[in-house]
mmCIF file of C-alpha atoms in Angstrom:
data_model
loop_
_atom_site.group_PDB
_atom_site.id
_atom_site.type_symbol
_atom_site.label_atom_id
_atom_site.label_comp_id
_atom_site.label_asym_id
_atom_site.label_seq_id
_atom_site.Cartn_x
_atom_site.Cartn_y
_atom_site.Cartn_z
ATOM 1 C CA PRO M 28 0.000 0.000 0.000
ATOM 2 C CA PHE M 29 1.025 3.618 -0.597
ATOM 3 C CA ALA M 30 2.135 5.941 2.167
ATOM 4 C CA ARG M 31 0.358 9.274 2.569
ATOM 5 C CA GLU M 32 3.027 11.144 0.597
ATOM 6 C CA GLU M 33 2.889 8.537 -2.155
ATOM 7 C CA MET M 34 -0.897 8.855 -2.392
ATOM 8 C CA LEU M 35 -0.596 12.613 -2.923
ATOM 9 C CA GLU M 36 2.021 12.014 -5.581
ATOM 10 C CA ALA M 37 -0.110 9.350 -7.254
ATOM 11 C CA THR M 38 -3.134 11.667 -7.291
ATOM 12 C CA LEU M 39 -1.167 14.498 -8.923
ATOM 13 C CA ILE M 40 0.201 12.170 -11.592
ATOM 14 C CA ALA M 41 -3.186 10.529 -12.263
ATOM 15 C CA LEU M 42 -4.769 13.964 -12.783
ATOM 16 C CA GLY M 43 -2.023 15.009 -15.164
ATOM 17 C CA LEU M 44 -0.864 17.803 -12.860
ATOM 18 C CA LYS M 45 2.625 16.326 -12.598
ATOM 19 C CA ASN M 46 4.809 14.097 -14.773
ATOM 20 C CA ALA M 47 6.168 10.834 -13.396
ATOM 21 C CA ALA M 48 9.716 11.366 -12.135
ATOM 22 C CA ALA M 49 10.978 7.931 -13.131
ATOM 23 C CA ASP M 50 13.405 7.633 -16.025
ATOM 24 C CA GLU M 51 12.311 5.346 -18.865
ATOM 25 C CA ASN M 52 15.860 3.933 -18.976
ATOM 26 C CA GLY M 53 15.645 2.824 -15.359
ATOM 27 C CA ASP M 54 18.270 5.234 -13.969
ATOM 28 C CA ASP M 55 18.258 4.538 -10.246
ATOM 29 C CA ASN M 56 20.325 7.656 -9.506
ATOM 30 C CA LYS M 57 17.717 10.034 -10.906
ATOM 31 C CA ASP M 58 16.262 12.455 -8.389
ATOM 32 C CA ASN M 59 12.598 11.670 -7.722
ATOM 33 C CA SER M 60 11.911 14.750 -5.646
ATOM 34 C CA ASP M 61 8.551 16.424 -6.071
ATOM 35 C CA SER M 62 8.351 19.979 -7.284
ATOM 36 C CA VAL M 63 5.321 20.456 -5.029
ATOM 37 C CA ASN M 64 6.152 20.654 -1.319
ATOM 38 C CA ASN M 65 9.402 18.698 -1.952
ATOM 39 C CA LEU M 66 7.663 15.345 -1.489
ATOM 40 C CA THR M 67 9.355 12.176 -2.692
ATOM 41 C CA ILE M 68 7.950 9.010 -4.172
ATOM 42 C CA SER M 69 9.278 5.503 -3.788
ATOM 43 C CA GLU M 70 10.701 3.509 -6.694
ATOM 44 C CA ARG M 71 7.923 0.952 -6.351
ATOM 45 C CA ALA M 72 5.246 3.652 -6.603
ATOM 46 C CA ASN M 73 6.976 5.115 -9.653
ATOM 47 C CA ASN M 74 7.058 1.731 -11.349
ATOM 48 C CA ASN M 75 3.359 1.237 -10.683
ATOM 49 C CA MET M 76 2.403 4.582 -12.164
ATOM 50 C CA HIS M 77 4.124 4.467 -15.550
ATOM 51 C CA VAL M 78 1.611 5.389 -18.241
ATOM 52 C CA GLU M 79 2.401 4.474 -21.819
ATOM 53 C CA ALA M 80 1.898 7.227 -24.364
ATOM 54 C CA SER M 81 -1.156 6.799 -26.558
ATOM 55 C CA SER M 82 -0.697 6.387 -30.281
ATOM 56 C CA PHE M 83 -3.887 8.286 -31.126
ATOM 57 C CA SER M 84 -3.227 11.297 -33.303
ATOM 58 C CA GLY M 85 -3.204 14.525 -31.318
ATOM 59 C CA TYR M 86 -3.911 12.787 -28.016
ATOM 60 C CA ASN M 87 -0.616 13.749 -26.408
ATOM 61 C CA ASP M 88 -0.950 17.337 -27.624
ATOM 62 C CA ARG M 89 -3.948 18.044 -25.419
ATOM 63 C CA GLU M 90 -3.418 20.228 -22.414
ATOM 64 C CA PRO M 91 -3.932 18.512 -19.044
ATOM 65 C CA LEU M 92 -7.196 19.184 -17.246
ATOM 66 C CA ALA M 93 -7.170 21.857 -14.586
ATOM 67 C CA PHE M 94 -8.262 20.766 -11.116
ATOM 68 C CA GLY M 95 -8.757 22.799 -7.964
ATOM 69 C CA ASN M 96 -7.659 26.322 -7.158
ATOM 70 C CA ASN M 97 -4.163 27.582 -6.325
ATOM 71 C CA ASN M 98 -2.652 24.095 -6.692
ATOM 72 C CA LYS M 99 -5.071 22.718 -4.104
ATOM 73 C CA ILE M 100 -7.345 19.781 -4.872
ATOM 74 C CA CYS M 101 -10.776 19.663 -3.243
ATOM 75 C CA ILE M 102 -11.997 16.215 -2.217
ATOM 76 C CA SER M 103 -15.607 15.519 -1.225
ATOM 77 C CA MET M 104 -16.513 12.614 1.023
ATOM 78 C CA ARG M 105 -19.701 11.136 -0.408
ATOM 79 C CA MET M 106 -21.914 9.482 2.190
ATOM 80 C CA ARG M 107 -22.932 5.842 1.759
ATOM 81 C CA PHE M 108 -25.498 3.570 3.404
ATOM 82 C CA ASP M 109 -24.783 0.390 5.315
ATOM 83 C CA CYS M 110 -27.835 -1.767 4.513
ATOM 84 C CA ARG M 111 -28.767 -5.105 6.015
ATOM 85 C CA ILE M 112 -31.576 -7.542 5.296
ATOM 86 C CA PHE M 113 -32.883 -9.567 8.236
ATOM 87 C CA GLY M 114 -35.160 -12.569 8.040
ATOM 88 C CA SER M 115 -38.291 -13.021 10.136
ATOM 89 C CA ASP M 116 -36.201 -15.026 12.637
ATOM 90 C CA GLY M 117 -33.671 -12.184 13.027
ATOM 91 C CA THR M 118 -30.887 -13.780 11.002
ATOM 92 C CA LEU M 119 -28.774 -11.593 8.729
ATOM 93 C CA ARG M 120 -29.512 -12.522 5.112
ATOM 94 C CA ALA M 121 -27.450 -9.952 3.206
ATOM 95 C CA ARG M 122 -25.474 -6.748 3.610
ATOM 96 C CA TYR M 123 -24.720 -4.065 1.018
ATOM 97 C CA ALA M 124 -23.000 -0.676 0.753
ATOM 98 C CA VAL M 125 -25.117 1.845 -1.150
ATOM 99 C CA LEU M 126 -24.070 5.162 -2.673
ATOM 100 C CA ASN M 127 -27.369 6.441 -4.108
ATOM 101 C CA GLU M 128 -30.588 4.911 -2.822
ATOM 102 C CA VAL M 129 -32.420 1.939 -1.383
ATOM 103 C CA VAL M 130 -35.847 1.292 -2.909
ATOM 104 C CA ILE M 131 -38.493 -0.934 -1.353
ATOM 105 C CA ASP M 132 -41.476 -1.408 -3.657
ATOM 106 C CA ARG M 133 -44.384 -3.733 -4.373
ATOM 107 C CA GLY M 134 -42.518 -5.555 -7.123
ATOM 108 C CA SER M 135 -44.838 -7.409 -9.481
ATOM 109 C CA SER M 136 -47.746 -7.401 -7.039
ATOM 110 C CA PRO M 137 -50.904 -5.495 -8.104
ATOM 111 C CA TYR M 138 -51.473 -4.409 -4.493
ATOM 112 C CA LEU M 139 -50.009 -1.446 -2.659
ATOM 113 C CA ALA M 140 -46.845 -2.123 -0.722
ATOM 114 C CA SER M 141 -47.517 -2.356 3.006
ATOM 115 C CA LEU M 142 -44.528 -1.515 5.182
ATOM 116 C CA GLU M 143 -43.939 -0.490 8.783
ATOM 117 C CA CYS M 144 -41.147 2.097 9.118
ATOM 118 C CA PHE M 145 -39.204 2.927 12.280
ATOM 119 C CA CYS M 146 -36.654 5.622 13.091
ATOM 120 C CA ASP M 147 -34.359 4.715 15.998
ATOM 121 C CA ASP M 148 -36.925 2.077 17.079
ATOM 122 C CA VAL M 149 -39.691 4.717 17.183
ATOM 123 C CA HIS M 150 -42.595 4.071 14.829
ATOM 124 C CA LEU M 151 -42.384 6.514 11.933
ATOM 125 C CA THR M 152 -45.304 5.615 9.700
ATOM 126 C CA THR M 153 -47.148 2.843 7.909
ATOM 127 C CA VAL M 154 -46.324 2.962 4.225
ATOM 128 C CA GLN M 155 -49.193 2.240 1.852
ATOM 129 C CA ALA M 156 -47.812 3.197 -1.517
ATOM 130 C CA ASP M 157 -46.052 1.815 -4.568
ATOM 131 C CA GLY M 158 -42.896 1.938 -2.488
ATOM 132 C CA ILE M 159 -40.473 4.080 -0.541
ATOM 133 C CA ILE M 160 -37.003 5.478 -1.300
ATOM 134 C CA PHE M 161 -34.151 6.001 1.157
ATOM 135 C CA ALA M 162 -31.594 8.255 -0.538
ATOM 136 C CA THR M 163 -28.212 9.717 0.281
ATOM 137 C CA PRO M 164 -27.436 13.337 -0.708
ATOM 138 C CA THR M 165 -25.699 11.924 -3.790
ATOM 139 C CA GLY M 166 -28.820 9.942 -4.694
ATOM 140 C CA SER M 167 -31.158 12.872 -4.046
ATOM 141 C CA THR M 168 -30.840 13.914 -7.708
ATOM 142 C CA ALA M 169 -31.804 10.458 -9.000
ATOM 143 C CA TYR M 170 -34.947 8.385 -8.309
ATOM 144 C CA SER M 171 -35.807 10.394 -5.195
ATOM 145 C CA MET M 172 -35.982 13.659 -7.154
ATOM 146 C CA ALA M 173 -38.147 12.014 -9.827
ATOM 147 C CA ALA M 174 -40.540 10.920 -7.057
ATOM 148 C CA GLY M 175 -40.818 14.468 -5.694
ATOM 149 C CA GLY M 176 -38.018 14.475 -3.131
ATOM 150 C CA SER M 177 -35.785 17.419 -2.302
ATOM 151 C CA VAL M 178 -32.443 18.038 -3.994
ATOM 152 C CA VAL M 179 -29.775 17.998 -1.268
ATOM 153 C CA HIS M 180 -26.210 19.315 -1.415
ATOM 154 C CA PRO M 181 -23.709 16.404 -1.191
ATOM 155 C CA ALA M 182 -22.001 18.009 1.829
ATOM 156 C CA VAL M 183 -25.208 17.923 3.909
ATOM 157 C CA PRO M 184 -25.197 14.935 6.308
ATOM 158 C CA ALA M 185 -28.755 13.728 5.790
ATOM 159 C CA ILE M 186 -30.964 10.798 4.797
ATOM 160 C CA MET M 187 -33.922 11.431 2.485
ATOM 161 C CA VAL M 188 -37.087 9.355 2.791
ATOM 162 C CA THR M 189 -39.399 9.732 -0.198
ATOM 163 C CA PRO M 190 -42.625 7.780 -0.834
ATOM 164 C CA ILE M 191 -43.459 6.509 -4.321
ATOM 165 C CA CYS M 192 -47.044 7.346 -5.302
ATOM 166 C CA PRO M 193 -48.474 7.248 -1.740
ATOM 167 C CA HIS M 194 -52.168 6.563 -1.289
ATOM 168 C CA VAL M 195 -52.415 9.446 1.225
ATOM 169 C CA LEU M 196 -51.432 12.851 -0.172
ATOM 170 C CA SER M 197 -50.140 14.078 3.210
ATOM 171 C CA PHE M 198 -47.305 11.533 3.039
ATOM 172 C CA ARG M 199 -44.454 13.736 1.798
ATOM 173 C CA SER M 200 -40.689 13.498 1.488
ATOM 174 C CA MET M 201 -38.771 13.821 4.765
ATOM 175 C CA VAL M 202 -35.161 14.580 5.673
ATOM 176 C CA PHE M 203 -33.460 12.908 8.651
ATOM 177 C CA PRO M 204 -30.031 13.458 10.228
ATOM 178 C CA ASP M 205 -27.353 11.007 9.190
ATOM 179 C CA HIS M 206 -26.971 9.412 12.628
ATOM 180 C CA VAL M 207 -30.429 7.808 12.752
ATOM 181 C CA VAL M 208 -31.082 4.127 12.070
ATOM 182 C CA LEU M 209 -34.077 3.470 9.803
ATOM 183 C CA ARG M 210 -35.825 0.137 9.591
ATOM 184 C CA CYS M 211 -38.668 -1.154 7.413
ATOM 185 C CA TYR M 212 -40.370 -4.505 7.695
ATOM 186 C CA VAL M 213 -43.215 -6.281 5.931
ATOM 187 C CA PRO M 214 -46.040 -6.876 8.451
ATOM 188 C CA SER M 215 -47.719 -10.242 8.819
ATOM 189 C CA ASP M 216 -51.039 -8.880 7.532
ATOM 190 C CA ALA M 217 -49.568 -7.491 4.289
ATOM 191 C CA ARG M 218 -51.437 -8.551 1.163
ATOM 192 C CA SER M 219 -48.233 -9.546 -0.623
ATOM 193 C CA THR M 220 -44.471 -9.583 -0.362
ATOM 194 C CA ALA M 221 -42.223 -6.620 -1.233
ATOM 195 C CA CYS M 222 -38.972 -6.168 -3.149
ATOM 196 C CA VAL M 223 -35.865 -4.225 -2.201
ATOM 197 C CA HIS M 224 -33.203 -2.858 -4.562
ATOM 198 C CA PHE M 225 -29.803 -1.410 -3.679
ATOM 199 C CA ASP M 226 -28.595 1.161 -6.227
ATOM 200 C CA GLY M 227 -30.796 -0.606 -8.753
ATOM 201 C CA LYS M 228 -29.085 -3.964 -8.139
ATOM 202 C CA HIS M 229 -29.292 -7.012 -5.874
ATOM 203 C CA ARG M 230 -33.073 -7.346 -6.153
ATOM 204 C CA THR M 231 -34.301 -9.279 -3.131
ATOM 205 C CA GLU M 232 -37.821 -10.364 -2.264
ATOM 206 C CA LEU M 233 -38.979 -9.540 1.261
ATOM 207 C CA SER M 234 -41.392 -12.031 2.761
ATOM 208 C CA ARG M 235 -43.738 -11.220 5.627
ATOM 209 C CA GLY M 236 -41.642 -10.555 8.715
ATOM 210 C CA ASP M 237 -38.465 -9.683 6.789
ATOM 211 C CA SER M 238 -36.915 -6.279 7.423
ATOM 212 C CA VAL M 239 -34.335 -3.876 5.971
ATOM 213 C CA GLN M 240 -32.100 -1.775 8.220
ATOM 214 C CA ILE M 241 -30.493 1.383 6.811
ATOM 215 C CA GLU M 242 -27.856 3.527 8.490
ATOM 216 C CA MET M 243 -24.905 5.693 7.530
ATOM 217 C CA SER M 244 -21.806 3.744 6.568
ATOM 218 C CA PRO M 245 -18.535 4.598 8.347
ATOM 219 C CA HIS M 246 -16.800 4.337 4.959
ATOM 220 C CA PRO M 247 -17.684 7.251 2.637
ATOM 221 C CA VAL M 248 -16.475 7.501 -0.945
ATOM 222 C CA PRO M 249 -13.803 10.168 -1.603
ATOM 223 C CA THR M 250 -14.320 12.000 -4.892
ATOM 224 C CA ILE M 251 -12.012 14.515 -6.552
ATOM 225 C CA ASN M 252 -13.694 17.767 -7.581
ATOM 226 C CA ARG M 253 -12.921 19.745 -10.702
ATOM 227 C CA VAL M 254 -13.153 23.012 -8.717
ATOM 228 C CA ASP M 255 -14.925 22.463 -5.379
ATOM 229 C CA HIS M 256 -17.980 20.545 -4.207
ATOM 230 C CA SER M 257 -20.418 23.473 -4.602
ATOM 231 C CA ALA M 258 -19.214 24.636 -8.027
ATOM 232 C CA ASP M 259 -19.160 21.110 -9.445
ATOM 233 C CA TRP M 260 -22.571 20.223 -8.030
ATOM 234 C CA LEU M 261 -24.322 23.390 -9.197
ATOM 235 C CA SER M 262 -22.714 23.112 -12.625
ATOM 236 C CA SER M 263 -23.997 19.541 -12.942
ATOM 237 C CA LEU M 264 -27.526 20.584 -11.960
ATOM 238 C CA LYS M 265 -27.570 23.304 -14.599
ATOM 239 C CA SER M 266 -26.007 21.266 -17.386
ATOM 240 C CA ASN M 267 -27.806 17.951 -16.777
ATOM 241 C CA PHE M 268 -31.226 19.096 -15.577
ATOM 242 C CA ASN M 269 -31.450 22.655 -16.973
ATOM 243 C CA PHE M 270 -32.132 23.598 -13.358
ATOM 244 C CA ASN M 271 -34.690 26.449 -13.152
ATOM 245 C CA THR M 272 -34.006 27.478 -16.732
ATOM 246 C CA ARG M 273 -36.562 29.843 -18.265
ATOM 247 C CA VAL M 274 -36.746 32.970 -20.392
ATOM 248 C CA ARG M 275 -35.736 35.957 -18.276
ATOM 249 C CA GLN M 276 -38.584 38.267 -17.371
ATOM 250 C CA LYS M 277 -38.466 41.466 -19.384
ATOM 251 C CA LYS M 278 -38.141 44.862 -17.805
ATOM 252 C CA ILE M 279 -41.364 46.868 -17.443
ATOM 253 C CA SER M 280 -41.553 49.588 -20.020
ATOM 254 C CA THR M 281 -41.501 53.126 -18.582
ATOM 255 C CA THR M 282 -43.303 54.582 -21.616
ATOM 256 C CA SER M 283 -46.548 56.198 -20.450
ATOM 257 C CA VAL M 284 -49.754 55.262 -22.183
ATOM 258 C CA SER M 285 -51.884 58.217 -23.131
ATOM 259 C CA ASP M 286 -55.643 58.037 -23.056
#
């Protein structure tokens, strides 16, 4: 594994902000000192980071991408979920790490999904809807937003709970702090089973008595920003969703109208 200094060096080289210091001829006496903060990189790390030049025409003539401000790279820690499926007897059936959302829905059943939801072992609500979405801030711009949930900045430590086509119109999207533990189970009097999906994968059928526990994972995902987390996020909203784009309202004419 890389040391901390080697990780910084590897990041700079991977982003194209610095050339690898190793000599192609294998000169062991070549100085591998870093021009940034005088950091050094081991020979093993150098050998692992050699990138062969591409033969595509004009590829090597492109200027490297610019990251960060003032030679500083901004890294965002994207929150993830630690999700567990428990059987009716309390045994752990499966465990997944989720970056975007957990969706519990009615699956192929023609009936509404019937779920009992708890927040920190306190009864939250009885879900009677097509399903329910538990989203991270990263996933708030995906399925949750399409279902009417709020768009949340990725730096906000929160968990979004959004119903899918609820039968009661007062059932609206909610935002919880990231330290709570949410749990949903299929009651014994439910008309049918339910299905759970983790980031659109690992489809699992939930029988009566089965439950899903959702909490913040202690292992977030580090992501490198082009500028910073706010600029990148807002730019993505505007370019991908045309966020709040409309024709600008014209100025009121000051010309008086004579009778």
